[in-house]
Amino acid sequence: MERLVAYISRQLLEEDDAQPSSFRIQGRSHEHGRVRRFPRFAMSGASLPGMVTVLPDCPKPDHGRCTHSDGSWRPLPGVVRADSRASRVSLVKAKTTENEAWVDSHYELDRDRALWYCVRPFARAIERLRGENTRHSVVMGRLLAHDELLTAWEGFDLPKNPAGATLAFLRWIIRIADEEAHGEYEHRPKRWRSMPWTELSDAQRNAVIAGDEAS
């Protein structure tokens, strides 16, 4: 069981990395030679006290400017990952309310703009587990946080065979991830627990919106 948890955790980390096997052959000059400070904001958009300080990415700026062109440029830690995640998110709006949320999109449209492919199959499998069984989803999250088996089940009715029950949904995650990795979708599947219309396909949702506008 520990090996399965470690395997799933490793796959999630690899999916979360932007092009983990790629290397910059010919870099560009460093972008910022001076210290920069930015205001802080909460997730809700509320202003927070203090400033975020970003150090220079150029080790030896010349009067505040970088003159390097030897391929030594590297983005700040976390920038590549943040940029890759920002390119995948989409704004989801509810049909009956004004609620909306930014959600991580696990699907990518292919070049001929015909089919959708899952680019993060294990993350999508974890998301589907959350929709299928909240209890198992919580236990999975605790296992990924390196909790012991009995600790992971704490607060829930303990199954007669905790190890067997855990192995069952671990294997389910791997099976669903394999299904997503090899799946081709005419309409991108959407499922977000707080947004009612997302259980519909793109075509169905557009038909509903068109019908509402016509009436």
PDB file of C-alpha atoms in Angstrom:
ATOM      1  CA  MET A   1       0.000   0.000   0.000  1.00  0.00           C
ATOM      2  CA  GLU A   2       2.851   2.385   0.832  1.00  0.00           C
ATOM      3  CA  ARG A   3       4.286   1.800  -2.635  1.00  0.00           C
ATOM      4  CA  LEU A   4       0.974   2.689  -4.285  1.00  0.00           C
ATOM      5  CA  VAL A   5       0.676   5.903  -2.263  1.00  0.00           C
ATOM      6  CA  ALA A   6       4.277   6.808  -3.126  1.00  0.00           C
ATOM      7  CA  TYR A   7       3.624   6.049  -6.799  1.00  0.00           C
ATOM      8  CA  ILE A   8       0.499   8.246  -6.914  1.00  0.00           C
ATOM      9  CA  SER A   9       2.304  11.024  -5.044  1.00  0.00           C
ATOM     10  CA  ARG A  10       5.225  10.872  -7.483  1.00  0.00           C
ATOM     11  CA  GLN A  11       2.878  11.005 -10.483  1.00  0.00           C
ATOM     12  CA  LEU A  12       1.058  14.030  -9.053  1.00  0.00           C
ATOM     13  CA  LEU A  13       4.364  15.840  -8.565  1.00  0.00           C
ATOM     14  CA  GLU A  14       5.508  15.051 -12.097  1.00  0.00           C
ATOM     15  CA  GLU A  15       2.200  16.282 -13.521  1.00  0.00           C
ATOM     16  CA  ASP A  16       2.521  19.489 -11.526  1.00  0.00           C
ATOM     17  CA  ASP A  17       5.953  20.244 -12.990  1.00  0.00           C
ATOM     18  CA  ALA A  18       6.036  22.197 -16.219  1.00  0.00           C
ATOM     19  CA  GLN A  19       8.031  20.192 -18.746  1.00  0.00           C
ATOM     20  CA  PRO A  20      10.232  18.501 -16.113  1.00  0.00           C
ATOM     21  CA  SER A  21      12.514  16.940 -18.741  1.00  0.00           C
ATOM     22  CA  SER A  22      13.157  20.106 -20.758  1.00  0.00           C
ATOM     23  CA  PHE A  23      16.249  22.290 -20.490  1.00  0.00           C
ATOM     24  CA  ARG A  24      16.958  25.805 -21.673  1.00  0.00           C
ATOM     25  CA  ILE A  25      19.819  25.521 -24.201  1.00  0.00           C
ATOM     26  CA  GLN A  26      20.276  29.174 -25.063  1.00  0.00           C
ATOM     27  CA  GLY A  27      19.014  31.375 -22.304  1.00  0.00           C
ATOM     28  CA  ARG A  28      18.130  35.052 -22.283  1.00  0.00           C
ATOM     29  CA  SER A  29      19.377  37.811 -20.082  1.00  0.00           C
ATOM     30  CA  HIS A  30      18.119  38.109 -16.533  1.00  0.00           C
ATOM     31  CA  GLU A  31      14.972  40.153 -16.314  1.00  0.00           C
ATOM     32  CA  HIS A  32      15.316  42.076 -13.078  1.00  0.00           C
ATOM     33  CA  GLY A  33      18.474  43.519 -11.575  1.00  0.00           C
ATOM     34  CA  ARG A  34      16.893  45.329  -8.637  1.00  0.00           C
ATOM     35  CA  VAL A  35      14.857  44.318  -5.625  1.00  0.00           C
ATOM     36  CA  ARG A  36      11.109  44.616  -6.301  1.00  0.00           C
ATOM     37  CA  ARG A  37       8.277  44.955  -3.812  1.00  0.00           C
ATOM     38  CA  PHE A  38       4.606  44.246  -4.421  1.00  0.00           C
ATOM     39  CA  PRO A  39       1.507  44.719  -2.228  1.00  0.00           C
ATOM     40  CA  ARG A  40       0.006  41.642  -0.596  1.00  0.00           C
ATOM     41  CA  PHE A  41      -3.548  40.436  -1.171  1.00  0.00           C
ATOM     42  CA  ALA A  42      -5.652  37.623   0.287  1.00  0.00           C
ATOM     43  CA  MET A  43      -7.385  35.019  -1.887  1.00  0.00           C
ATOM     44  CA  SER A  44     -10.576  37.066  -1.538  1.00  0.00           C
ATOM     45  CA  GLY A  45      -8.850  40.138  -2.969  1.00  0.00           C
ATOM     46  CA  ALA A  46      -8.636  41.951   0.352  1.00  0.00           C
ATOM     47  CA  SER A  47      -5.471  43.964   0.954  1.00  0.00           C
ATOM     48  CA  LEU A  48      -2.998  42.538   3.478  1.00  0.00           C
ATOM     49  CA  PRO A  49      -0.400  44.477   5.489  1.00  0.00           C
ATOM     50  CA  GLY A  50       3.222  44.389   4.407  1.00  0.00           C
ATOM     51  CA  MET A  51       4.872  43.856   1.045  1.00  0.00           C
ATOM     52  CA  VAL A  52       6.134  40.883  -0.965  1.00  0.00           C
ATOM     53  CA  THR A  53       9.869  41.285  -1.646  1.00  0.00           C
ATOM     54  CA  VAL A  54      11.341  39.698  -4.774  1.00  0.00           C
ATOM     55  CA  LEU A  55      15.124  39.637  -4.956  1.00  0.00           C
ATOM     56  CA  PRO A  56      17.042  40.305  -8.212  1.00  0.00           C
ATOM     57  CA  ASP A  57      17.316  37.336 -10.559  1.00  0.00           C
ATOM     58  CA  CYS A  58      20.594  38.709 -11.967  1.00  0.00           C
ATOM     59  CA  PRO A  59      23.601  37.960  -9.742  1.00  0.00           C
ATOM     60  CA  LYS A  60      25.730  40.816 -11.116  1.00  0.00           C
ATOM     61  CA  PRO A  61      23.619  43.640 -12.566  1.00  0.00           C
ATOM     62  CA  ASP A  62      25.425  46.548 -14.207  1.00  0.00           C
ATOM     63  CA  HIS A  63      23.773  49.744 -12.928  1.00  0.00           C
ATOM     64  CA  GLY A  64      20.590  47.807 -12.354  1.00  0.00           C
ATOM     65  CA  ARG A  65      20.613  46.096 -15.772  1.00  0.00           C
ATOM     66  CA  CYS A  66      21.693  42.635 -16.803  1.00  0.00           C
ATOM     67  CA  THR A  67      24.266  42.165 -19.531  1.00  0.00           C
ATOM     68  CA  HIS A  68      24.362  38.368 -19.457  1.00  0.00           C
ATOM     69  CA  SER A  69      23.552  36.380 -22.597  1.00  0.00           C
ATOM     70  CA  ASP A  70      25.355  33.123 -21.823  1.00  0.00           C
ATOM     71  CA  GLY A  71      22.308  31.014 -21.101  1.00  0.00           C
ATOM     72  CA  SER A  72      22.631  31.423 -17.348  1.00  0.00           C
ATOM     73  CA  TRP A  73      19.184  32.986 -16.970  1.00  0.00           C
ATOM     74  CA  ARG A  74      16.765  31.017 -14.835  1.00  0.00           C
ATOM     75  CA  PRO A  75      13.364  32.147 -13.606  1.00  0.00           C
ATOM     76  CA  LEU A  76      12.729  32.544  -9.899  1.00  0.00           C
ATOM     77  CA  PRO A  77      11.786  29.301  -8.110  1.00  0.00           C
ATOM     78  CA  GLY A  78       8.117  28.552  -8.671  1.00  0.00           C
ATOM     79  CA  VAL A  79       7.688  30.925 -11.614  1.00  0.00           C
ATOM     80  CA  VAL A  80       7.620  28.223 -14.293  1.00  0.00           C
ATOM     81  CA  ARG A  81       5.123  26.185 -12.308  1.00  0.00           C
ATOM     82  CA  ALA A  82       2.968  29.232 -11.593  1.00  0.00           C
ATOM     83  CA  ASP A  83       2.955  30.221 -15.265  1.00  0.00           C
ATOM     84  CA  SER A  84       2.036  26.713 -16.376  1.00  0.00           C
ATOM     85  CA  ARG A  85      -0.826  26.522 -13.878  1.00  0.00           C
ATOM     86  CA  ALA A  86      -2.078  29.992 -14.821  1.00  0.00           C
ATOM     87  CA  SER A  87      -2.329  28.888 -18.450  1.00  0.00           C
ATOM     88  CA  ARG A  88      -4.531  25.940 -17.444  1.00  0.00           C
ATOM     89  CA  VAL A  89      -7.072  27.617 -15.178  1.00  0.00           C
ATOM     90  CA  SER A  90     -10.504  28.628 -16.379  1.00  0.00           C
ATOM     91  CA  LEU A  91     -13.270  30.719 -14.848  1.00  0.00           C
ATOM     92  CA  VAL A  92     -16.331  28.617 -14.065  1.00  0.00           C
ATOM     93  CA  LYS A  93     -19.662  30.376 -13.584  1.00  0.00           C
ATOM     94  CA  ALA A  94     -22.802  28.918 -12.066  1.00  0.00           C
ATOM     95  CA  LYS A  95     -25.986  28.912 -14.122  1.00  0.00           C
ATOM     96  CA  THR A  96     -28.458  29.937 -11.431  1.00  0.00           C
ATOM     97  CA  THR A  97     -26.322  32.282  -9.306  1.00  0.00           C
ATOM     98  CA  GLU A  98     -23.603  34.854  -9.754  1.00  0.00           C
ATOM     99  CA  ASN A  99     -21.015  32.579  -8.123  1.00  0.00           C
ATOM    100  CA  GLU A 100     -17.850  31.893 -10.038  1.00  0.00           C
ATOM    101  CA  ALA A 101     -14.506  30.271  -9.318  1.00  0.00           C
ATOM    102  CA  TRP A 102     -11.123  29.783 -10.965  1.00  0.00           C
ATOM    103  CA  VAL A 103     -10.564  26.058 -11.415  1.00  0.00           C
ATOM    104  CA  ASP A 104      -7.593  24.058 -12.618  1.00  0.00           C
ATOM    105  CA  SER A 105      -8.296  22.641 -16.061  1.00  0.00           C
ATOM    106  CA  HIS A 106      -7.006  19.112 -16.554  1.00  0.00           C
ATOM    107  CA  TYR A 107      -7.823  18.947 -20.270  1.00  0.00           C
ATOM    108  CA  GLU A 108      -6.179  20.392 -23.365  1.00  0.00           C
ATOM    109  CA  LEU A 109      -7.641  20.850 -26.830  1.00  0.00           C
ATOM    110  CA  ASP A 110      -5.579  19.225 -29.554  1.00  0.00           C
ATOM    111  CA  ARG A 111      -4.223  21.092 -32.550  1.00  0.00           C
ATOM    112  CA  ASP A 112      -7.084  20.347 -34.913  1.00  0.00           C
ATOM    113  CA  ARG A 113      -9.502  21.750 -32.296  1.00  0.00           C
ATOM    114  CA  ALA A 114     -11.573  18.581 -32.341  1.00  0.00           C
ATOM    115  CA  LEU A 115     -10.794  16.476 -29.268  1.00  0.00           C
ATOM    116  CA  TRP A 116      -9.844  17.116 -25.660  1.00  0.00           C
ATOM    117  CA  TYR A 117      -7.062  15.179 -23.947  1.00  0.00           C
ATOM    118  CA  CYS A 118      -6.316  14.872 -20.251  1.00  0.00           C
ATOM    119  CA  VAL A 119      -2.923  16.396 -19.438  1.00  0.00           C
ATOM    120  CA  ARG A 120      -3.021  15.613 -15.698  1.00  0.00           C
ATOM    121  CA  PRO A 121      -4.657  12.167 -15.421  1.00  0.00           C
ATOM    122  CA  PHE A 122      -3.758  11.514 -11.772  1.00  0.00           C
ATOM    123  CA  ALA A 123      -4.934  14.958 -10.665  1.00  0.00           C
ATOM    124  CA  ARG A 124      -8.164  14.313 -12.575  1.00  0.00           C
ATOM    125  CA  ALA A 125      -8.532  10.899 -10.905  1.00  0.00           C
ATOM    126  CA  ILE A 126      -8.173  12.532  -7.478  1.00  0.00           C
ATOM    127  CA  GLU A 127     -10.805  15.087  -8.474  1.00  0.00           C
ATOM    128  CA  ARG A 128     -13.156  12.319  -9.588  1.00  0.00           C
ATOM    129  CA  LEU A 129     -12.572  10.515  -6.297  1.00  0.00           C
ATOM    130  CA  ARG A 130     -13.692  13.687  -4.484  1.00  0.00           C
ATOM    131  CA  GLY A 131     -16.914  13.601  -6.459  1.00  0.00           C
ATOM    132  CA  GLU A 132     -17.497   9.873  -5.978  1.00  0.00           C
ATOM    133  CA  ASN A 133     -16.601   9.458  -2.306  1.00  0.00           C
ATOM    134  CA  THR A 134     -15.699  12.393  -0.059  1.00  0.00           C
ATOM    135  CA  ARG A 135     -14.543  10.123   2.768  1.00  0.00           C
ATOM    136  CA  HIS A 136     -12.067   8.278   0.561  1.00  0.00           C
ATOM    137  CA  SER A 137     -10.908  11.611  -0.836  1.00  0.00           C
ATOM    138  CA  VAL A 138     -10.097  12.887   2.668  1.00  0.00           C
ATOM    139  CA  VAL A 139      -8.297   9.650   3.538  1.00  0.00           C
ATOM    140  CA  MET A 140      -6.310   9.903   0.305  1.00  0.00           C
ATOM    141  CA  GLY A 141      -5.276  13.449   1.146  1.00  0.00           C
ATOM    142  CA  ARG A 142      -4.072  12.359   4.565  1.00  0.00           C
ATOM    143  CA  LEU A 143      -2.097   9.462   3.091  1.00  0.00           C
ATOM    144  CA  LEU A 144      -0.419  11.839   0.645  1.00  0.00           C
ATOM    145  CA  ALA A 145       0.488  13.976   3.666  1.00  0.00           C
ATOM    146  CA  HIS A 146       2.296  10.887   5.081  1.00  0.00           C
ATOM    147  CA  ASP A 147      -0.243  10.084   7.819  1.00  0.00           C
ATOM    148  CA  GLU A 148      -0.381   6.535   9.148  1.00  0.00           C
ATOM    149  CA  LEU A 149      -3.216   4.331   7.918  1.00  0.00           C
ATOM    150  CA  LEU A 150      -5.311   4.422  11.109  1.00  0.00           C
ATOM    151  CA  THR A 151      -4.674   8.151  11.510  1.00  0.00           C
ATOM    152  CA  ALA A 152      -5.866   8.723   7.943  1.00  0.00           C
ATOM    153  CA  TRP A 153      -9.189   7.021   8.785  1.00  0.00           C
ATOM    154  CA  GLU A 154      -9.623   8.952  12.043  1.00  0.00           C
ATOM    155  CA  GLY A 155     -13.039  10.587  12.330  1.00  0.00           C
ATOM    156  CA  PHE A 156     -14.713   8.072   9.992  1.00  0.00           C
ATOM    157  CA  ASP A 157     -16.278   4.678  10.584  1.00  0.00           C
ATOM    158  CA  LEU A 158     -13.300   2.365  10.390  1.00  0.00           C
ATOM    159  CA  PRO A 159     -13.825  -0.445   7.843  1.00  0.00           C
ATOM    160  CA  LYS A 160     -13.428  -4.032   8.992  1.00  0.00           C
ATOM    161  CA  ASN A 161     -10.354  -4.216   6.805  1.00  0.00           C
ATOM    162  CA  PRO A 162      -8.846  -0.690   6.569  1.00  0.00           C
ATOM    163  CA  ALA A 163      -5.887  -1.838   4.479  1.00  0.00           C
ATOM    164  CA  GLY A 164      -8.148  -3.631   1.998  1.00  0.00           C
ATOM    165  CA  ALA A 165     -10.541  -0.674   1.715  1.00  0.00           C
ATOM    166  CA  THR A 166      -7.614   1.686   1.167  1.00  0.00           C
ATOM    167  CA  LEU A 167      -6.022  -0.547  -1.456  1.00  0.00           C
ATOM    168  CA  ALA A 168      -9.359  -0.695  -3.281  1.00  0.00           C
ATOM    169  CA  PHE A 169      -9.621   3.043  -3.851  1.00  0.00           C
ATOM    170  CA  LEU A 170      -5.872   3.401  -4.512  1.00  0.00           C
ATOM    171  CA  ARG A 171      -6.232   0.895  -7.353  1.00  0.00           C
ATOM    172  CA  TRP A 172      -9.383   2.739  -8.469  1.00  0.00           C
ATOM    173  CA  ILE A 173      -7.356   5.983  -8.726  1.00  0.00           C
ATOM    174  CA  ILE A 174      -4.673   4.284 -10.833  1.00  0.00           C
ATOM    175  CA  ARG A 175      -7.305   2.699 -13.092  1.00  0.00           C
ATOM    176  CA  ILE A 176      -9.146   6.005 -13.592  1.00  0.00           C
ATOM    177  CA  ALA A 177      -5.856   7.830 -14.253  1.00  0.00           C
ATOM    178  CA  ASP A 178      -5.011   5.271 -16.947  1.00  0.00           C
ATOM    179  CA  GLU A 179      -8.498   5.695 -18.407  1.00  0.00           C
ATOM    180  CA  GLU A 180      -8.083   9.486 -18.483  1.00  0.00           C
ATOM    181  CA  ALA A 181      -4.585   9.278 -19.963  1.00  0.00           C
ATOM    182  CA  HIS A 182      -5.871   7.280 -22.932  1.00  0.00           C
ATOM    183  CA  GLY A 183      -9.253   8.970 -23.267  1.00  0.00           C
ATOM    184  CA  GLU A 184     -10.380  11.232 -26.106  1.00  0.00           C
ATOM    185  CA  TYR A 185     -13.300  13.552 -25.455  1.00  0.00           C
ATOM    186  CA  GLU A 186     -15.459  15.312 -28.019  1.00  0.00           C
ATOM    187  CA  HIS A 187     -16.486  17.786 -25.322  1.00  0.00           C
ATOM    188  CA  ARG A 188     -14.281  18.550 -22.387  1.00  0.00           C
ATOM    189  CA  PRO A 189     -15.790  16.848 -19.292  1.00  0.00           C
ATOM    190  CA  LYS A 190     -16.467  19.364 -16.537  1.00  0.00           C
ATOM    191  CA  ARG A 191     -17.353  18.565 -13.005  1.00  0.00           C
ATOM    192  CA  TRP A 192     -17.024  21.032 -10.177  1.00  0.00           C
ATOM    193  CA  ARG A 193     -18.823  20.257  -6.961  1.00  0.00           C
ATOM    194  CA  SER A 194     -20.006  23.824  -6.255  1.00  0.00           C
ATOM    195  CA  MET A 195     -21.117  24.658  -9.793  1.00  0.00           C
ATOM    196  CA  PRO A 196     -24.386  22.959 -10.843  1.00  0.00           C
ATOM    197  CA  TRP A 197     -24.140  23.247 -14.614  1.00  0.00           C
ATOM    198  CA  THR A 198     -20.684  21.759 -14.901  1.00  0.00           C
ATOM    199  CA  GLU A 199     -22.076  18.224 -15.009  1.00  0.00           C
ATOM    200  CA  LEU A 200     -23.194  19.072 -18.557  1.00  0.00           C
ATOM    201  CA  SER A 201     -20.957  18.894 -21.602  1.00  0.00           C
ATOM    202  CA  ASP A 202     -20.028  22.091 -23.450  1.00  0.00           C
ATOM    203  CA  ALA A 203     -22.679  21.441 -26.090  1.00  0.00           C
ATOM    204  CA  GLN A 204     -25.419  20.768 -23.522  1.00  0.00           C
ATOM    205  CA  ARG A 205     -24.517  23.861 -21.512  1.00  0.00           C
ATOM    206  CA  ASN A 206     -24.541  26.067 -24.621  1.00  0.00           C
ATOM    207  CA  ALA A 207     -27.956  24.664 -25.560  1.00  0.00           C
ATOM    208  CA  VAL A 208     -29.313  25.498 -22.091  1.00  0.00           C
ATOM    209  CA  ILE A 209     -27.910  29.037 -22.262  1.00  0.00           C
ATOM    210  CA  ALA A 210     -29.342  29.526 -25.760  1.00  0.00           C
ATOM    211  CA  GLY A 211     -32.737  28.316 -24.552  1.00  0.00           C
ATOM    212  CA  ASP A 212     -32.690  30.711 -21.596  1.00  0.00           C
ATOM    213  CA  GLU A 213     -31.790  33.632 -23.848  1.00  0.00           C
ATOM    214  CA  ALA A 214     -34.548  32.735 -26.309  1.00  0.00           C
ATOM    215  CA  SER A 215     -37.173  32.645 -23.558  1.00  0.00           C
TER     216      SER A 215
END
